[in-house]
């Protein structure tokens, strides 16, 4: 039900590893001796690493809370499905589902990869081409059927953003092979 | 258009896109024998975010060049912030064959590489022109017992702990070097002074006005307002002459200290520029500094005209780099003249 | 009486047709630029300078000031609608604004933001008018030790923002502080945790983290839920009834005053102000535990705070000629180019400019309200956009924002990285807000602590000999101990995830970090 959710054991261990690596890096920071300073650049990092290690241990041994209890202060993924405005639960095709893959984990990985591709192509292809292509492709993939509207939005949004930034505000976005 | 320039393909991804852009508006060099002229927009890189000192210099220059009709091609200001300038410098250094890509610069071009923050230093670029300069000023709060520069030196001699001195940037940067160099020339061990770095000259001056630190070192024009109101009292300026914004403040030399420090500002270009290209830009920037609007704006910013052509500027850069290295060595921030 | 007279003259300046027009243009441009994620007031002003150039200096400053508070206002719109804070100062607004929008109350949230902003801005202007000259001495009276104490007090909000599992909240906060330390250490010029990458020398930009953790992570979970659970259901009206107004009156008023004084302090600024007022309200509200799930008070408090702070940050600039924030630094630079030296002499040398500016801020705030209230239903429609279209658009918005900020593809990879981290965090119950708080306050806390100790030559008593610092640290102790006392008095009730042991530990951590 919840992709990428792990037990406190796993999370504690992961945070612990992060703390150890960070502590190692903190201890490799050179002492600053040229001018006398009361607090070394490595001092706070060492303390932070140590505190994080302790917190990781606490988390590791903490008993698992109910998953339902996890609603964080800034809107948790699952809570929303309960507040979904009276619509029937997920399985029914009450509204067009996003995406095409059965496993949400694959879907998320693919989505992250698509953003990566967009970022990688932003400068070589220029803002206009890459953004238009990205919007059009993603919208189509996610299952939007009105292709003309899609094309219009893709071209329109990229063009408006591009010309507003580069001509009006004089912020140079990558142009790519296009002459403007 | 990529095909036409295999060099660009080899370059970093970042430069690739813009090199290709440039291609969109034409090739690099003029084929006929006449004097060299740029045939595509001139890119003026500010190696910092919008709004900083370099950005102001780049945008002011770009505006004066365009409004004065001095250039046929537009001047585009491009911000390449990051790494205290090193991102922008690397960007320019990696495109030696793009003579329309210049950058605005000031003392950090020597200091940052010395402190180990950049693999490129001023020798990796072509000096084009020094445009303007400004001086540092050493100030104390209005009710400070410190009477004069000499008085401060005496107190420092007695016990450097007595005087905490604020600056707007980290050790090894302009404010610190201007302070350490001056006290060193006055015969005090620069490693013993209590320099407290703040985030910008404004914050440093506020701390001095509030009496949290005993003195402050910052750019002369930045301090002009608080001097005029009497909140801060200037002890000395670091220039060879008195600053126009602070005519009553003696120079360090008048106070018997043989030390000057310039916050100079200039323009440099990529490596491997031809003599014709350098000559073209030298003329261009000479014309710019003679424009009325340039004079008006630099005066408002508190900058003094101090034009130098390419060759003279190059020599000046070598000299000021050596001087800075020496000071940084004496403070103990670097081990030898190659930096750390 | 004199003030009133001068204020009258100021309105005379502000009400010339030209100045009215440029207030309008400035506010409009600021709002639009502010809505774009990433482009905050700083960029907005820098980008408007060419337009201001050649104008009469008074008109120019009136317009640029309009851009400033317009941008902060605009930022709240994208925070509420897309969870994509357009401006650092509006991150806290998204904590409750976005949940409100998802519950179908987007219009209401936007209206509350507009009214709170207006009130915050107006109270700020009144305070500016009445006590600006006196305030300059307050601004300079804060030394490094006092800033340190203020940051420590701010960090205690981790306990309130931490969500149900306080351990996870603290982990997020510690990691946030860790991220804030990346880059060149300002006190010693040492490189820390940069892995030799020049892109990291100047640190990790706050907005990249905020956009990743909030906007991108939200897009990821939207996709994982297959688009279910959006706000495309019933949309409540934007009309606020008397009860709503009554509820937000307190938070708005307190947020305005706290925000203004925070803004006056050079270096603290709108972001810190919004976080301080948010966590203060969460602490004192009777329904404090509903903060974070769409409580209108949680929108009103930070919005009043950040707008009042924006006005407050004009105090050091106008009275001392010293920028109180990055944004006013740019404004100051622009004024210098226009031939005006703001500073202590401005009030006596150019009163018409000072009072014209103050008066124009009243006008500007009204323009903002008038401009934006009718647009709210339109903005709220954004949420009716089909998810399949909205998702790529949010991604593009974030990319444009980050790229426009730094022109660096490296930062875009960072954005994606923080998006993934943010998604994993929320799937596993780690709250993002404490991480953001640690990121904002962490490096400032470290810096002021070290400055204070540098000045005192390592003498720790400097933190208690300064009255402000001592008072703020005392308040910190009370804030941390109070929940304990309250719990002891009401008897053992809440299970496992207790705030007290970890809270005490946190206190130890911040107080004894040498």
Short mmCIF file of C-alpha atoms in Angstrom, two decimals, chain B:
data_model
loop_
_atom_site.label_atom_id
_atom_site.label_comp_id
_atom_site.label_asym_id
_atom_site.label_seq_id
_atom_site.Cartn_x
_atom_site.Cartn_y
_atom_site.Cartn_z
CA UNK B 1 25.07 23.93 -35.70
CA UNK B 2 26.81 21.67 -33.22
CA UNK B 3 28.69 20.07 -36.07
CA UNK B 4 30.38 23.29 -37.01
CA UNK B 5 32.20 23.48 -33.69
CA UNK B 6 33.65 20.20 -32.52
CA UNK B 7 35.56 22.02 -29.80
CA UNK B 8 32.35 22.89 -28.05
CA UNK B 9 31.30 19.26 -27.95
CA UNK B 10 34.37 18.43 -25.97
CA UNK B 11 33.78 21.21 -23.52
CA UNK B 12 31.70 20.88 -20.40
CA UNK B 13 27.98 20.48 -20.76
CA UNK B 14 27.41 23.98 -19.51
CA UNK B 15 29.58 25.70 -22.02
CA UNK B 16 28.28 23.47 -24.76
CA UNK B 17 24.84 24.93 -24.77
CA UNK B 18 25.94 28.51 -24.81
CA UNK B 19 28.64 27.93 -27.38
CA UNK B 20 25.97 26.49 -29.58
CA UNK B 21 23.84 29.53 -28.92
CA UNK B 22 26.58 31.77 -30.01
CA UNK B 23 26.85 29.79 -33.20
CA UNK B 24 23.28 30.55 -33.90
CA UNK B 25 24.19 34.12 -34.57
CA UNK B 26 27.34 33.57 -36.55
CA UNK B 27 30.89 32.28 -36.43
CA UNK B 28 33.78 33.44 -34.31
CA UNK B 29 36.38 35.46 -36.13
CA UNK B 30 36.16 37.95 -38.91
CA UNK B 31 37.54 36.52 -42.17
CA UNK B 32 38.41 39.75 -43.96
CA UNK B 33 41.50 41.68 -43.03
CA UNK B 34 39.89 44.66 -41.20
CA UNK B 35 40.19 45.30 -37.48
CA UNK B 36 38.46 42.72 -35.32
CA UNK B 37 34.88 43.34 -34.27
CA UNK B 38 32.52 41.13 -32.39
CA UNK B 39 29.89 39.66 -34.68
CA UNK B 40 27.60 38.28 -32.02
CA UNK B 41 26.29 39.57 -28.71
CA UNK B 42 28.96 40.31 -26.15
CA UNK B 43 28.46 38.20 -23.05
CA UNK B 44 29.49 39.96 -19.88
CA UNK B 45 29.74 37.35 -17.14
CA UNK B 46 29.10 38.35 -13.55
CA UNK B 47 30.53 35.44 -11.56
CA UNK B 48 27.95 36.10 -8.85
CA UNK B 49 24.19 36.17 -8.36
CA UNK B 50 22.02 39.10 -9.37
CA UNK B 51 22.39 42.06 -7.06
CA UNK B 52 25.97 41.79 -5.84
CA UNK B 53 28.96 44.05 -6.55
CA UNK B 54 30.02 42.20 -9.68
CA UNK B 55 26.47 42.14 -10.96
CA UNK B 56 26.19 45.91 -10.43
CA UNK B 57 29.44 46.45 -12.33
CA UNK B 58 28.39 44.19 -15.18
CA UNK B 59 24.91 45.63 -15.53
CA UNK B 60 26.13 49.21 -15.24
CA UNK B 61 28.79 48.62 -17.91
CA UNK B 62 26.37 46.81 -20.17
CA UNK B 63 23.86 49.62 -19.88
CA UNK B 64 26.39 52.37 -20.57
CA UNK B 65 27.83 50.48 -23.54
CA UNK B 66 24.42 49.92 -25.09
CA UNK B 67 22.90 53.32 -24.34
CA UNK B 68 26.00 55.14 -25.48
CA UNK B 69 25.79 53.34 -28.81
CA UNK B 70 29.35 52.14 -28.36
CA UNK B 71 28.62 48.61 -29.51
CA UNK B 72 26.87 47.26 -32.60
CA UNK B 73 26.00 44.00 -30.90
CA UNK B 74 23.92 43.82 -27.74
CA UNK B 75 25.64 43.27 -24.40
CA UNK B 76 24.15 40.40 -22.42
CA UNK B 77 24.85 40.17 -18.72
CA UNK B 78 25.03 36.51 -17.72
CA UNK B 79 25.19 35.51 -14.06
CA UNK B 80 27.33 32.51 -13.21
CA UNK B 81 27.27 32.52 -9.42
CA UNK B 82 28.96 30.05 -7.13
CA UNK B 83 32.20 29.17 -5.47
CA UNK B 84 33.06 32.78 -4.64
CA UNK B 85 33.56 33.40 -8.36
CA UNK B 86 35.27 30.16 -9.31
CA UNK B 87 32.27 28.76 -11.20
CA UNK B 88 32.19 31.78 -13.48
CA UNK B 89 35.94 31.78 -13.95
CA UNK B 90 36.00 28.09 -14.87
CA UNK B 91 33.20 28.78 -17.32
CA UNK B 92 35.20 31.46 -19.12
CA UNK B 93 38.50 29.59 -18.93
CA UNK B 94 36.97 26.57 -20.62
CA UNK B 95 36.05 28.50 -23.77
CA UNK B 96 39.33 30.05 -24.90
CA UNK B 97 37.95 30.43 -28.43
CA UNK B 98 35.02 32.68 -27.53
CA UNK B 99 36.40 36.21 -27.60
CA UNK B 100 32.95 37.69 -27.00
CA UNK B 101 32.76 36.24 -23.51
CA UNK B 102 34.22 38.64 -20.93
CA UNK B 103 33.85 38.83 -17.18
CA UNK B 104 33.93 41.56 -14.58
CA UNK B 105 36.42 41.16 -11.82
CA UNK B 106 38.05 42.61 -8.69
CA UNK B 107 40.61 41.53 -6.02
CA UNK B 108 39.03 38.12 -5.31
CA UNK B 109 40.49 36.93 -8.63
CA UNK B 110 43.84 36.82 -6.82
CA UNK B 111 42.62 36.06 -3.30
CA UNK B 112 40.25 33.17 -3.98
CA UNK B 113 42.81 31.07 -5.92
CA UNK B 114 45.45 31.79 -3.26
CA UNK B 115 43.10 30.53 -0.57
CA UNK B 116 42.51 27.38 -2.56
CA UNK B 117 39.00 28.21 -3.74
CA UNK B 118 39.65 28.14 -7.47
CA UNK B 119 41.97 26.30 -9.82
CA UNK B 120 42.07 29.27 -12.18
CA UNK B 121 43.80 32.52 -11.26
CA UNK B 122 44.36 35.84 -13.04
CA UNK B 123 47.14 34.35 -15.19
CA UNK B 124 44.64 32.06 -16.87
CA UNK B 125 42.81 35.01 -18.41
CA UNK B 126 43.51 37.95 -20.67
CA UNK B 127 43.46 41.27 -18.81
CA UNK B 128 41.47 43.85 -20.74
CA UNK B 129 41.04 46.96 -18.66
CA UNK B 130 40.92 48.18 -15.11
CA UNK B 131 37.98 50.54 -14.83
CA UNK B 132 37.58 51.99 -11.39
CA UNK B 133 38.76 51.67 -7.86
CA UNK B 134 37.63 52.28 -4.33
CA UNK B 135 39.43 52.33 -1.01
CA UNK B 136 39.02 50.62 2.29
CA UNK B 137 38.31 52.68 5.38
CA UNK B 138 39.08 51.86 9.02
CA UNK B 139 36.47 53.19 11.44
CA UNK B 140 35.52 53.24 15.10
CA UNK B 141 32.19 54.00 16.82
CA UNK B 142 31.59 57.68 17.57
CA UNK B 143 32.18 57.41 21.34
CA UNK B 144 35.21 55.14 21.03
CA UNK B 145 38.24 56.08 23.14
CA UNK B 146 40.41 55.41 20.10
CA UNK B 147 41.41 58.82 18.82
CA UNK B 148 43.31 58.10 15.63
CA UNK B 149 44.94 55.41 13.58
CA UNK B 150 48.14 55.86 15.58
CA UNK B 151 46.18 55.50 18.80
CA UNK B 152 44.69 52.24 17.59
CA UNK B 153 48.14 50.95 16.66
CA UNK B 154 49.40 51.81 20.16
CA UNK B 155 46.55 49.92 21.75
CA UNK B 156 47.11 46.96 19.47
CA UNK B 157 50.77 46.98 20.38
CA UNK B 158 49.98 46.94 24.05
CA UNK B 159 47.47 44.11 23.82
CA UNK B 160 45.83 43.04 20.56
CA UNK B 161 42.94 41.61 22.60
CA UNK B 162 41.85 45.11 23.51
CA UNK B 163 40.58 45.84 20.03
CA UNK B 164 38.16 43.56 18.20
CA UNK B 165 37.86 44.55 14.56
CA UNK B 166 34.90 43.56 12.40
CA UNK B 167 34.98 42.98 8.67
CA UNK B 168 32.39 41.95 6.12
CA UNK B 169 33.96 38.74 4.87
CA UNK B 170 35.86 35.66 5.93
CA UNK B 171 39.56 35.52 6.80
CA UNK B 172 41.74 35.76 3.73
CA UNK B 173 39.31 37.95 1.83
CA UNK B 174 39.54 41.65 0.97
CA UNK B 175 38.57 43.15 4.32
CA UNK B 176 40.89 40.93 6.27
CA UNK B 177 43.84 41.40 3.91
CA UNK B 178 43.39 45.19 3.92
CA UNK B 179 43.43 45.15 7.72
CA UNK B 180 46.25 42.66 8.19
CA UNK B 181 48.42 44.38 5.59
CA UNK B 182 47.95 47.77 7.26
CA UNK B 183 48.73 46.63 10.80
CA UNK B 184 51.66 44.60 9.56
CA UNK B 185 53.08 47.67 7.86
CA UNK B 186 52.59 49.50 11.16
CA UNK B 187 54.81 46.93 12.83
CA UNK B 188 52.26 44.69 14.54
CA UNK B 189 52.03 40.93 14.25
CA UNK B 190 48.99 40.45 11.97
CA UNK B 191 48.29 36.99 13.36
CA UNK B 192 47.53 38.46 16.77
CA UNK B 193 44.73 40.83 15.77
CA UNK B 194 41.20 39.91 16.69
CA UNK B 195 39.41 39.97 13.35
CA UNK B 196 35.69 39.12 13.55
CA UNK B 197 34.09 38.23 10.20
CA UNK B 198 30.47 39.21 9.53
CA UNK B 199 28.17 38.65 6.62
CA UNK B 200 28.79 41.78 4.57
CA UNK B 201 30.06 45.25 5.36
CA UNK B 202 26.59 46.41 6.42
CA UNK B 203 26.35 43.90 9.23
CA UNK B 204 29.91 44.63 10.32
CA UNK B 205 29.19 48.37 10.53
CA UNK B 206 25.96 47.81 12.44
CA UNK B 207 27.91 45.85 15.01
CA UNK B 208 30.39 48.71 15.32
CA UNK B 209 27.65 51.33 15.69
CA UNK B 210 26.13 49.20 18.43
CA UNK B 211 29.48 48.99 20.18
CA UNK B 212 29.71 45.20 19.99
CA UNK B 213 33.09 45.45 18.28
CA UNK B 214 35.74 48.14 18.74
CA UNK B 215 36.49 48.91 15.10
CA UNK B 216 35.44 47.97 11.59
CA UNK B 217 37.08 47.81 8.18
CA UNK B 218 34.94 48.18 5.05
CA UNK B 219 34.63 49.88 1.66
CA UNK B 220 34.80 53.68 1.80
CA UNK B 221 31.58 54.38 -0.09
CA UNK B 222 29.62 51.90 1.99
CA UNK B 223 30.62 53.75 5.15
CA UNK B 224 29.96 57.27 3.84
CA UNK B 225 26.43 57.53 5.23
CA UNK B 226 27.29 56.51 8.78
CA UNK B 227 30.31 58.79 8.75
CA UNK B 228 28.23 61.74 7.64
CA UNK B 229 25.71 61.12 10.41
CA UNK B 230 28.51 60.86 12.93
CA UNK B 231 27.73 57.32 14.05
CA UNK B 232 31.11 56.08 12.91
CA UNK B 233 34.43 57.93 13.00
CA UNK B 234 36.92 57.16 10.21
CA UNK B 235 40.56 56.75 11.21
CA UNK B 236 42.21 56.26 7.84
CA UNK B 237 41.63 55.19 4.25
CA UNK B 238 43.76 52.69 2.40
CA UNK B 239 44.25 54.69 -0.81
CA UNK B 240 47.25 56.51 -2.12
CA UNK B 241 45.12 59.67 -2.05
CA UNK B 242 42.22 60.71 0.11
CA UNK B 243 38.85 59.37 -0.93
CA UNK B 244 36.48 61.84 -2.59
CA UNK B 245 33.65 60.61 -0.37
CA UNK B 246 35.71 61.11 2.82
CA UNK B 247 37.87 64.17 2.15
CA UNK B 248 38.74 64.78 5.81
CA UNK B 249 40.10 61.31 6.47
CA UNK B 250 43.87 60.87 6.22
CA UNK B 251 45.42 58.09 4.20
CA UNK B 252 47.48 55.40 5.85
CA UNK B 253 50.57 56.94 4.30
CA UNK B 254 49.79 60.28 5.91
CA UNK B 255 49.59 58.35 9.17
CA UNK B 256 53.07 57.01 8.54
CA UNK B 257 52.12 53.55 7.36
CA UNK B 258 53.50 52.49 4.01
CA UNK B 259 50.54 50.50 2.76
CA UNK B 260 47.83 50.98 0.17
CA UNK B 261 44.95 48.72 -0.74
CA UNK B 262 42.69 49.13 -3.74
CA UNK B 263 39.32 47.55 -4.31
CA UNK B 264 39.86 47.78 -8.03
CA UNK B 265 37.30 46.69 -10.60
CA UNK B 266 38.02 45.61 -14.13
CA UNK B 267 37.20 43.42 -17.08
CA UNK B 268 39.00 40.31 -18.23
CA UNK B 269 38.52 37.90 -21.13
CA UNK B 270 39.20 34.27 -21.93
CA UNK B 271 42.76 33.02 -22.47
CA UNK B 272 44.30 33.14 -25.96
CA UNK B 273 42.80 36.42 -27.17
CA UNK B 274 44.53 37.98 -30.16
CA UNK B 275 46.09 41.43 -30.01
CA UNK B 276 43.39 42.84 -32.32
CA UNK B 277 40.66 41.56 -30.04
CA UNK B 278 42.32 43.05 -26.96
CA UNK B 279 42.83 46.33 -28.79
CA UNK B 280 39.18 46.46 -29.77
CA UNK B 281 38.00 45.99 -26.19
CA UNK B 282 40.58 48.43 -24.80
CA UNK B 283 39.18 51.13 -27.09
CA UNK B 284 35.65 50.15 -26.22
CA UNK B 285 36.16 50.41 -22.48
CA UNK B 286 38.17 53.61 -22.80
CA UNK B 287 35.20 55.10 -24.60
CA UNK B 288 32.88 53.75 -21.94
CA UNK B 289 34.75 55.35 -19.06
CA UNK B 290 34.51 58.67 -20.90
CA UNK B 291 30.74 58.51 -21.17
CA UNK B 292 28.89 61.02 -19.01
CA UNK B 293 26.48 58.40 -17.70
CA UNK B 294 29.36 56.15 -16.63
CA UNK B 295 30.97 59.01 -14.74
CA UNK B 296 27.72 59.89 -13.08
CA UNK B 297 26.95 56.36 -11.99
CA UNK B 298 30.40 55.44 -10.75
CA UNK B 299 30.52 58.65 -8.76
CA UNK B 300 27.22 57.73 -7.14
CA UNK B 301 28.64 54.32 -6.27
CA UNK B 302 31.72 55.97 -4.76
CA UNK B 303 34.16 54.59 -7.30
CA UNK B 304 37.14 56.57 -8.57
CA UNK B 305 38.15 56.36 -12.22
CA UNK B 306 41.40 54.49 -12.52
CA UNK B 307 41.59 53.24 -16.06
CA UNK B 308 44.42 50.94 -17.07
CA UNK B 309 44.90 49.30 -20.46
CA UNK B 310 45.53 45.62 -20.93
CA UNK B 311 49.28 45.55 -20.46
CA UNK B 312 49.43 47.90 -17.50
CA UNK B 313 46.50 46.07 -15.91
CA UNK B 314 48.31 42.76 -16.35
CA UNK B 315 51.37 44.09 -14.57
CA UNK B 316 49.21 45.54 -11.83
CA UNK B 317 47.50 42.18 -11.36
CA UNK B 318 50.83 40.37 -11.04
CA UNK B 319 51.99 42.89 -8.48
CA UNK B 320 48.83 42.92 -6.38
CA UNK B 321 48.70 39.14 -6.46
CA UNK B 322 52.23 38.90 -5.11
CA UNK B 323 51.43 41.49 -2.44
CA UNK B 324 48.33 39.61 -1.34
CA UNK B 325 50.21 36.31 -1.25
CA UNK B 326 52.82 37.91 0.97
CA UNK B 327 50.21 39.23 3.41
CA UNK B 328 48.35 35.93 3.50
CA UNK B 329 51.64 34.17 4.19
CA UNK B 330 52.43 36.51 7.05
CA UNK B 331 49.02 35.91 8.60
CA UNK B 332 49.73 32.22 8.22
CA UNK B 333 46.71 31.52 6.03
CA UNK B 334 48.84 30.10 3.24
CA UNK B 335 52.22 28.41 3.25
CA UNK B 336 53.93 29.72 0.13
CA UNK B 337 53.26 32.04 -2.78
CA UNK B 338 51.52 29.28 -4.67
CA UNK B 339 48.67 29.43 -2.17
CA UNK B 340 47.31 26.48 -0.28
#
